CSV table of C-alpha atoms and ligand atoms in Angstrom, one decimal:
chain,number,residue,atom,x,y,z
A,757,MET,CA,0.0,0.0,0.0
A,758,ALA,CA,1.3,3.5,-0.8
A,759,GLY,CA,2.0,5.9,2.0
A,760,MET,CA,1.0,9.5,2.2
A,761,LEU,CA,2.4,13.0,2.4
A,762,TYR,CA,1.3,15.1,5.4
A,763,LEU,CA,1.9,18.9,5.4
A,764,VAL,CA,2.6,19.8,9.0
A,765,PRO,CA,2.6,23.5,10.0
A,766,THR,CA,5.0,24.5,12.8
A,767,PRO,CA,5.0,27.6,15.0
A,768,ILE,CA,6.0,30.9,13.4
A,769,GLY,CA,7.4,32.1,16.8
A,770,ASN,CA,5.4,30.8,19.7
A,771,LEU,CA,6.1,27.1,20.4
A,772,GLY,CA,2.7,26.8,22.1
A,773,ASP,CA,1.1,27.1,18.7
A,774,ILE,CA,1.8,23.5,17.7
A,775,SER,CA,-1.4,21.6,17.6
A,776,ASP,CA,-2.1,18.1,19.0
A,777,ARG,CA,-2.8,16.8,15.5
A,778,ALA,CA,0.5,18.3,14.2
A,779,ARG,CA,2.4,16.7,17.1
A,780,LYS,CA,0.7,13.4,16.6
A,781,THR,CA,1.4,13.4,12.9
A,782,LEU,CA,5.1,14.1,13.5
A,783,GLU,CA,5.2,11.2,16.0
A,784,GLU,CA,3.5,8.7,13.7
A,785,ALA,CA,5.1,9.6,10.4
A,786,ASP,CA,7.8,7.2,9.2
A,787,PHE,CA,10.1,10.0,8.4
A,788,ILE,CA,10.1,13.8,8.3
A,789,ALA,CA,11.3,16.0,5.4
A,790,ALA,CA,12.5,19.3,6.7
A,791,GLU,CA,13.7,22.6,5.0
A,792,ASP,CA,16.5,22.9,7.5
A,793,THR,CA,17.1,19.8,9.6
A,794,ARG,CA,18.9,21.8,12.3
A,795,VAL,CA,15.9,24.1,12.8
A,796,SER,CA,13.4,21.2,12.8
A,797,LEU,CA,15.6,19.1,15.2
A,798,LYS,CA,15.2,21.9,17.8
A,799,LEU,CA,11.4,21.7,17.5
A,800,LEU,CA,11.4,17.9,17.6
A,801,ASN,CA,13.7,17.9,20.7
A,802,HIS,CA,11.3,20.4,22.3
A,803,LEU,CA,8.4,18.0,21.6
A,804,GLY,CA,10.4,15.0,22.7
A,805,ILE,CA,10.1,13.3,19.3
A,806,LYS,CA,12.9,11.2,17.8
A,807,LYS,CA,12.4,10.6,14.1
A,808,SER,CA,14.5,10.1,11.0
A,809,LEU,CA,14.9,13.5,9.1
A,810,ILE,CA,15.7,14.1,5.5
A,811,SER,CA,16.5,17.5,4.1
A,812,TYR,CA,14.4,19.0,1.4
A,813,PHE,CA,15.1,22.6,0.4
A,814,GLU,CA,15.2,25.0,-2.5
A,815,HIS,CA,18.5,23.7,-4.0
A,816,ASN,CA,18.1,20.0,-3.6
A,817,LYS,CA,14.3,19.8,-4.1
A,818,ALA,CA,14.4,18.2,-7.6
A,819,PHE,CA,16.7,15.3,-6.5
A,820,LYS,CA,15.3,14.9,-2.9
A,821,GLY,CA,11.7,15.2,-4.1
A,822,ASN,CA,12.1,12.0,-6.1
A,823,ILE,CA,13.7,10.1,-3.2
A,824,ILE,CA,10.8,11.2,-0.9
A,825,LEU,CA,8.3,10.1,-3.6
A,826,GLU,CA,9.9,6.7,-3.9
A,827,ARG,CA,9.8,6.1,-0.2
A,828,ILE,CA,6.1,7.2,-0.1
A,829,LEU,CA,5.3,4.9,-3.0
A,830,ALA,CA,7.0,2.1,-1.2
A,831,GLY,CA,4.5,2.5,1.7
A,832,GLU,CA,6.1,5.1,4.1
A,833,THR,CA,4.3,8.2,5.4
A,834,CYS,CA,6.2,11.4,5.2
A,835,ALA,CA,5.6,14.6,7.3
A,836,LEU,CA,6.8,17.7,5.6
A,837,VAL,CA,7.8,20.7,7.7
A,838,SER,CA,9.3,24.1,6.7
A,839,ASP,CA,11.4,26.3,9.0
A,840,ALA,CA,8.2,27.9,10.3
A,841,GLY,CA,4.6,28.1,9.3
A,842,SER,CA,2.7,26.2,6.7
A,843,PRO,CA,4.7,24.1,4.3
A,844,ALA,CA,4.2,24.9,0.6
A,845,ILE,CA,3.4,28.6,1.1
A,846,SER,CA,6.4,30.5,-0.3
A,847,ASP,CA,8.7,27.5,0.4
A,848,PRO,CA,9.8,24.5,-1.6
A,849,GLY,CA,7.0,22.3,-0.3
A,850,GLU,CA,4.9,23.5,-3.3
A,851,ASP,CA,6.9,21.3,-5.7
A,852,LEU,CA,6.7,18.2,-3.5
A,853,VAL,CA,2.9,18.5,-3.2
A,854,LYS,CA,2.7,18.8,-7.0
A,855,LEU,CA,4.9,15.7,-7.5
A,856,CYS,CA,2.8,13.7,-5.1
A,857,HIS,CA,-0.5,14.7,-6.9
A,858,GLU,CA,1.1,13.8,-10.2
A,859,ASN,CA,2.0,10.3,-8.9
A,860,GLY,CA,-1.3,9.5,-7.3
A,861,VAL,CA,0.0,10.0,-3.7
A,862,THR,CA,-2.6,11.3,-1.2
A,863,VAL,CA,-1.6,14.6,0.4
A,864,CYS,CA,-3.1,15.7,3.7
A,865,ALA,CA,-2.7,19.3,5.0
A,866,ILE,CA,-2.9,19.8,8.7
A,867,PRO,CA,-4.2,23.4,9.3
A,868,GLY,CA,-2.1,25.6,11.6
A,869,PRO,CA,0.2,28.6,11.9
A,870,CYS,CA,0.7,30.5,8.7
A,871,ALA,CA,2.3,34.0,8.5
A,872,VAL,CA,0.1,35.3,5.8
A,873,ILE,CA,-3.2,34.5,7.5
A,874,THR,CA,-2.0,35.6,10.9
A,875,ALA,CA,-0.9,38.9,9.5
A,876,LEU,CA,-4.1,39.5,7.5
A,877,SER,CA,-6.3,38.9,10.5
A,878,ILE,CA,-4.3,41.3,12.8
A,879,SER,CA,-3.7,43.9,10.1
A,880,GLY,CA,-6.8,46.0,10.4
A,881,GLN,CA,-7.0,46.2,6.6
A,882,ALA,CA,-10.0,44.9,4.7
A,883,THR,CA,-10.1,41.1,4.9
A,884,GLY,CA,-13.1,40.3,2.7
A,885,ARG,CA,-11.0,40.0,-0.5
A,886,PHE,CA,-7.3,39.6,-0.5
A,887,CYS,CA,-4.4,38.3,-2.6
A,888,PHE,CA,-1.2,36.8,-1.5
A,889,GLU,CA,1.8,38.0,-3.5
A,890,GLY,CA,4.6,36.2,-1.6
A,891,PHE,CA,8.2,37.6,-1.9
A,892,LEU,CA,8.9,40.2,-4.6
A,893,SER,CA,11.8,39.2,-6.9
A,894,THR,CA,15.2,40.6,-5.9
A,895,ALA,CA,15.8,41.6,-9.6
A,896,LYS,CA,14.8,45.3,-9.9
A,897,LYS,CA,13.1,44.8,-13.3
A,898,SER,CA,10.8,42.0,-12.3
A,899,ARG,CA,9.9,43.5,-8.9
A,900,LYS,CA,8.8,46.7,-10.8
A,901,ALA,CA,6.8,44.6,-13.3
A,902,HIS,CA,5.2,42.7,-10.5
A,903,LEU,CA,4.2,45.9,-8.7
A,904,GLU,CA,3.1,47.5,-11.9
A,905,ASP,CA,0.7,44.5,-12.5
A,906,LEU,CA,-0.9,45.3,-9.1
A,907,LYS,CA,-1.4,49.0,-9.7
A,908,ASP,CA,-5.2,48.8,-10.0
A,909,GLU,CA,-5.6,45.8,-7.6
A,910,ARG,CA,-8.6,46.5,-5.4
A,911,ARG,CA,-8.1,43.6,-3.0
A,912,THR,CA,-5.9,43.8,0.0
A,913,MET,CA,-2.4,42.6,-1.0
A,914,ILE,CA,-0.1,40.6,1.2
A,915,PHE,CA,3.7,40.3,0.8
A,916,TYR,CA,6.5,38.5,2.6
A,917,GLU,CA,9.7,40.5,3.0
A,918,ALA,CA,13.1,40.2,4.7
A,919,PRO,CA,14.1,43.1,7.0
A,920,HIS,CA,17.2,44.2,5.1
A,921,LYS,CA,15.1,44.6,1.9
A,922,LEU,CA,12.2,46.3,3.6
A,923,VAL,CA,13.0,50.0,2.9
A,924,ALA,CA,13.8,49.4,-0.8
A,925,THR,CA,10.6,47.4,-1.2
A,926,LEU,CA,8.5,50.2,0.5
A,927,GLU,CA,10.1,52.7,-1.8
A,928,ASP,CA,9.2,50.6,-4.9
A,929,MET,CA,5.7,50.2,-3.6
A,930,ALA,CA,5.4,54.0,-3.0
A,931,GLU,CA,6.4,54.6,-6.6
A,932,ALA,CA,3.8,52.1,-7.8
A,933,PHE,CA,0.9,52.9,-5.4
A,934,GLY,CA,1.6,56.4,-4.1
A,935,GLU,CA,2.9,57.5,-0.7
A,936,ASP,CA,-0.5,57.8,0.8
A,937,ARG,CA,-1.6,54.1,0.4
A,938,PRO,CA,-2.3,52.6,3.8
A,939,ILE,CA,-0.2,49.6,4.9
A,940,SER,CA,0.1,47.5,8.0
A,941,LEU,CA,3.6,46.2,8.8
A,942,CYS,CA,3.2,43.1,10.9
A,943,ARG,CA,6.4,42.2,12.6
A,944,GLU,CA,7.5,39.3,14.8
A,945,LEU,CA,4.1,37.8,14.9
A,946,THR,CA,3.3,35.5,17.8
A,947,LYS,CA,6.7,36.5,19.4
A,948,LEU,CA,7.6,38.6,22.3
A,949,HIS,CA,8.1,41.7,20.3
A,950,GLU,CA,5.0,41.3,18.1
A,951,GLU,CA,4.0,44.6,16.6
A,952,VAL,CA,1.5,45.9,14.0
A,953,VAL,CA,2.4,49.3,12.5
A,954,ARG,CA,-0.7,50.7,10.7
A,955,THR,CA,0.5,53.7,8.6
A,956,THR,CA,1.1,54.8,5.0
A,957,LEU,CA,3.8,53.8,2.6
A,958,GLY,CA,5.4,57.3,2.9
A,959,GLU,CA,5.4,57.3,6.7
A,960,ALA,CA,6.7,53.7,6.8
A,961,ILE,CA,9.7,54.7,4.6
A,962,ALA,CA,10.5,57.6,7.0
A,963,LYS,CA,10.1,55.4,10.1
A,964,TYR,CA,12.3,52.5,8.9
A,965,THR,CA,14.9,54.7,7.2
A,966,GLU,CA,15.5,56.3,10.6
A,967,ASN,CA,15.3,53.1,12.6
A,968,PRO,CA,16.5,50.1,10.5
A,969,PRO,CA,13.9,47.3,10.8
A,970,LYS,CA,14.6,44.1,12.7
A,971,GLY,CA,12.8,40.8,12.7
A,972,GLU,CA,10.4,39.1,10.3
A,973,PHE,CA,7.8,41.1,8.4
A,974,VAL,CA,4.5,40.6,6.6
A,975,LEU,CA,3.3,43.6,4.6
A,976,VAL,CA,-0.5,44.0,4.3
A,977,LEU,CA,-1.2,46.7,1.8
A,978,ALA,CA,-4.6,48.2,1.2
A,979,GLY,CA,-6.1,47.8,-2.3
A,980,ALA,CA,-6.7,50.7,-4.7
A,981,PRO,CA,-9.5,52.9,-3.6
A,982,GLU,CA,-12.7,52.8,-5.7
A,983,LYS,CA,-12.5,55.3,-8.5
A,984,GLU,CA,-15.3,57.9,-8.2
A,985,GLU,CA,-17.3,57.8,-11.3
A,986,THR,CA,-18.3,61.3,-12.4
A,987,VAL,CA,-21.4,61.4,-14.6
A,988,PRO,CA,-21.0,64.2,-17.2
A,989,THR,CA,-23.7,66.8,-17.1
A,990,GLU,CA,-25.4,68.6,-20.1
A,991,ALA,CA,-23.3,71.6,-19.3
A,992,ASP,CA,-20.1,69.5,-19.5
A,993,ALA,CA,-21.2,68.3,-22.9
A,994,ALA,CA,-22.2,71.7,-24.2
A,995,THR,CA,-18.9,73.3,-23.0
A,996,ARG,CA,-16.9,70.6,-24.7
A,997,VAL,CA,-18.8,71.1,-28.0
A,998,ARG,CA,-18.2,74.8,-27.9
A,999,GLN,CA,-14.5,74.3,-27.1
A,1000,LEU,CA,-14.1,71.9,-30.0
A,1001,MET,CA,-15.9,74.3,-32.4
A,1002,GLU,CA,-13.6,77.1,-31.3
A,1003,GLU,CA,-10.7,74.9,-32.2
A,1004,GLY,CA,-12.1,74.6,-35.7
A,1005,LEU,CA,-14.4,71.5,-35.8
A,1006,SER,CA,-17.8,71.6,-37.4
A,1007,ARG,CA,-20.8,71.3,-35.0
A,1008,LYS,CA,-21.4,67.8,-36.3
A,1009,ASP,CA,-17.8,66.6,-35.7
A,1010,ALA,CA,-17.7,68.4,-32.3
A,1011,VAL,CA,-20.9,66.6,-31.2
A,1012,LYS,CA,-19.6,63.3,-32.4
A,1013,GLN,CA,-16.2,63.7,-30.6
A,1014,THR,CA,-17.8,64.9,-27.4
A,1015,ALA,CA,-20.3,62.0,-27.4
A,1016,LYS,CA,-17.3,59.6,-27.7
A,1017,GLU,CA,-15.2,61.3,-25.0
A,1018,LEU,CA,-18.1,61.6,-22.5
A,1019,ASN,CA,-19.7,58.3,-23.4
A,1020,LEU,CA,-23.1,60.0,-24.1
A,1021,PRO,CA,-25.6,59.5,-26.9
A,1022,LYS,CA,-25.0,61.9,-29.8
A,1023,ASN,CA,-28.6,63.3,-29.7
A,1024,VAL,CA,-28.1,64.2,-26.0
A,1025,VAL,CA,-24.9,66.1,-26.7
A,1026,TYR,CA,-26.5,67.8,-29.7
A,1027,ASP,CA,-29.5,69.0,-27.7
A,1028,ALA,CA,-27.3,70.2,-24.9
A,1029,ALA,CA,-25.2,72.2,-27.3
A,1030,LEU,CA,-28.3,73.7,-28.9
A,1031,ASN,CA,-29.8,74.6,-25.5
A,1032,MET,CA,-26.7,76.4,-24.4
A,1033,GLU,CA,-26.5,78.4,-27.7
A,1034,GLU,CA,-30.2,79.4,-27.2
B,868,SAM,N1,5.5,29.0,4.8
B,868,SAM,C1,5.6,30.0,5.8
B,868,SAM,C2,4.1,30.5,6.1
B,868,SAM,O1,3.4,30.8,5.2
B,868,SAM,O2,3.8,30.6,7.3
B,868,SAM,C3,6.4,31.2,5.4
B,868,SAM,C4,7.7,30.9,4.8
B,868,SAM,S1,8.6,32.2,4.2
B,868,SAM,C5,10.0,31.4,3.7
B,868,SAM,C6,9.1,33.2,5.5
B,868,SAM,C7,8.5,34.6,5.6
B,868,SAM,O3,7.3,34.5,6.3
B,868,SAM,C8,9.3,35.6,6.3
B,868,SAM,O4,10.3,36.2,5.4
B,868,SAM,C9,8.3,36.6,6.7
B,868,SAM,O5,7.9,37.5,5.7
B,868,SAM,C10,7.1,35.7,7.1
B,868,SAM,N2,7.1,35.3,8.5
B,868,SAM,C11,7.3,34.1,9.0
B,868,SAM,N3,7.2,34.1,10.4
B,868,SAM,C12,6.9,35.4,10.7
B,868,SAM,C13,6.6,36.1,11.9
B,868,SAM,N4,6.6,35.4,13.1
B,868,SAM,N5,6.3,37.4,11.9
B,868,SAM,C14,6.2,38.0,10.7
B,868,SAM,N6,6.5,37.5,9.5
B,868,SAM,C15,6.8,36.2,9.5
């Protein structure tokens, strides 16, 4: 019988956040695949669990993924853990899950600590609709393209970021979204120095340029505000027709162009222009 892959979330700072089910899964798995075996060993020691560990990280994932798959297909159960939080969210677990699905292996995700959801819920930003954007690329061109893509995004946007890149990221965000865009900077979640700074991009840049940031951050950025739709009035239409006629257009062409520009029926624009002349 084939084994299974369990995705086991681990605390993002507070060891008390490990659930009974997560602990039990780690105890019962045949082996544990870990992003950094030294980090996971500390957690296992804390939990009093002795288990065989295999490393699975960004630079060995292609090779190790196949070894893990073979062991699962041979009947073993594997528990996958990342350094902290939910495996497969902005860490190499994503590829192993895909590999398992492609090979008919059952994947079971245990719910638990996850930085993106913890940050969103504490952020004070709108939570009804949101999108997770992960880490921005370190390459200037692709980060700008990524942010440019999000320019008109109305949903709350969530980003992961390392402290040493925070100010540069905030500056790129201010360029794309404007300095006044609200943002919540969620730092050291579930830890002793947990902090949520609700501010604007411009103020965040000033704050962290003066006091270089420390710790882990999730950035929760407000979506673009709703654009106020202004309905053109008859007077707007008539004024625009007159303006275009003064520029040399015939009345017919001025009406046609105004109707197009203001998205109004031509007869409405024509009547408005006549009314004003009268
Ligand atoms: N898979 C994990 C999850 O979703 O929970 C996240 C892994 S990702 C490699 C690590 C990033 O998560 C950090 O750079 C930071 O942005 C965020 N993060 C993790 N723990 C955090 C914490 N306690 N407080 C704030 N951000 C945290």
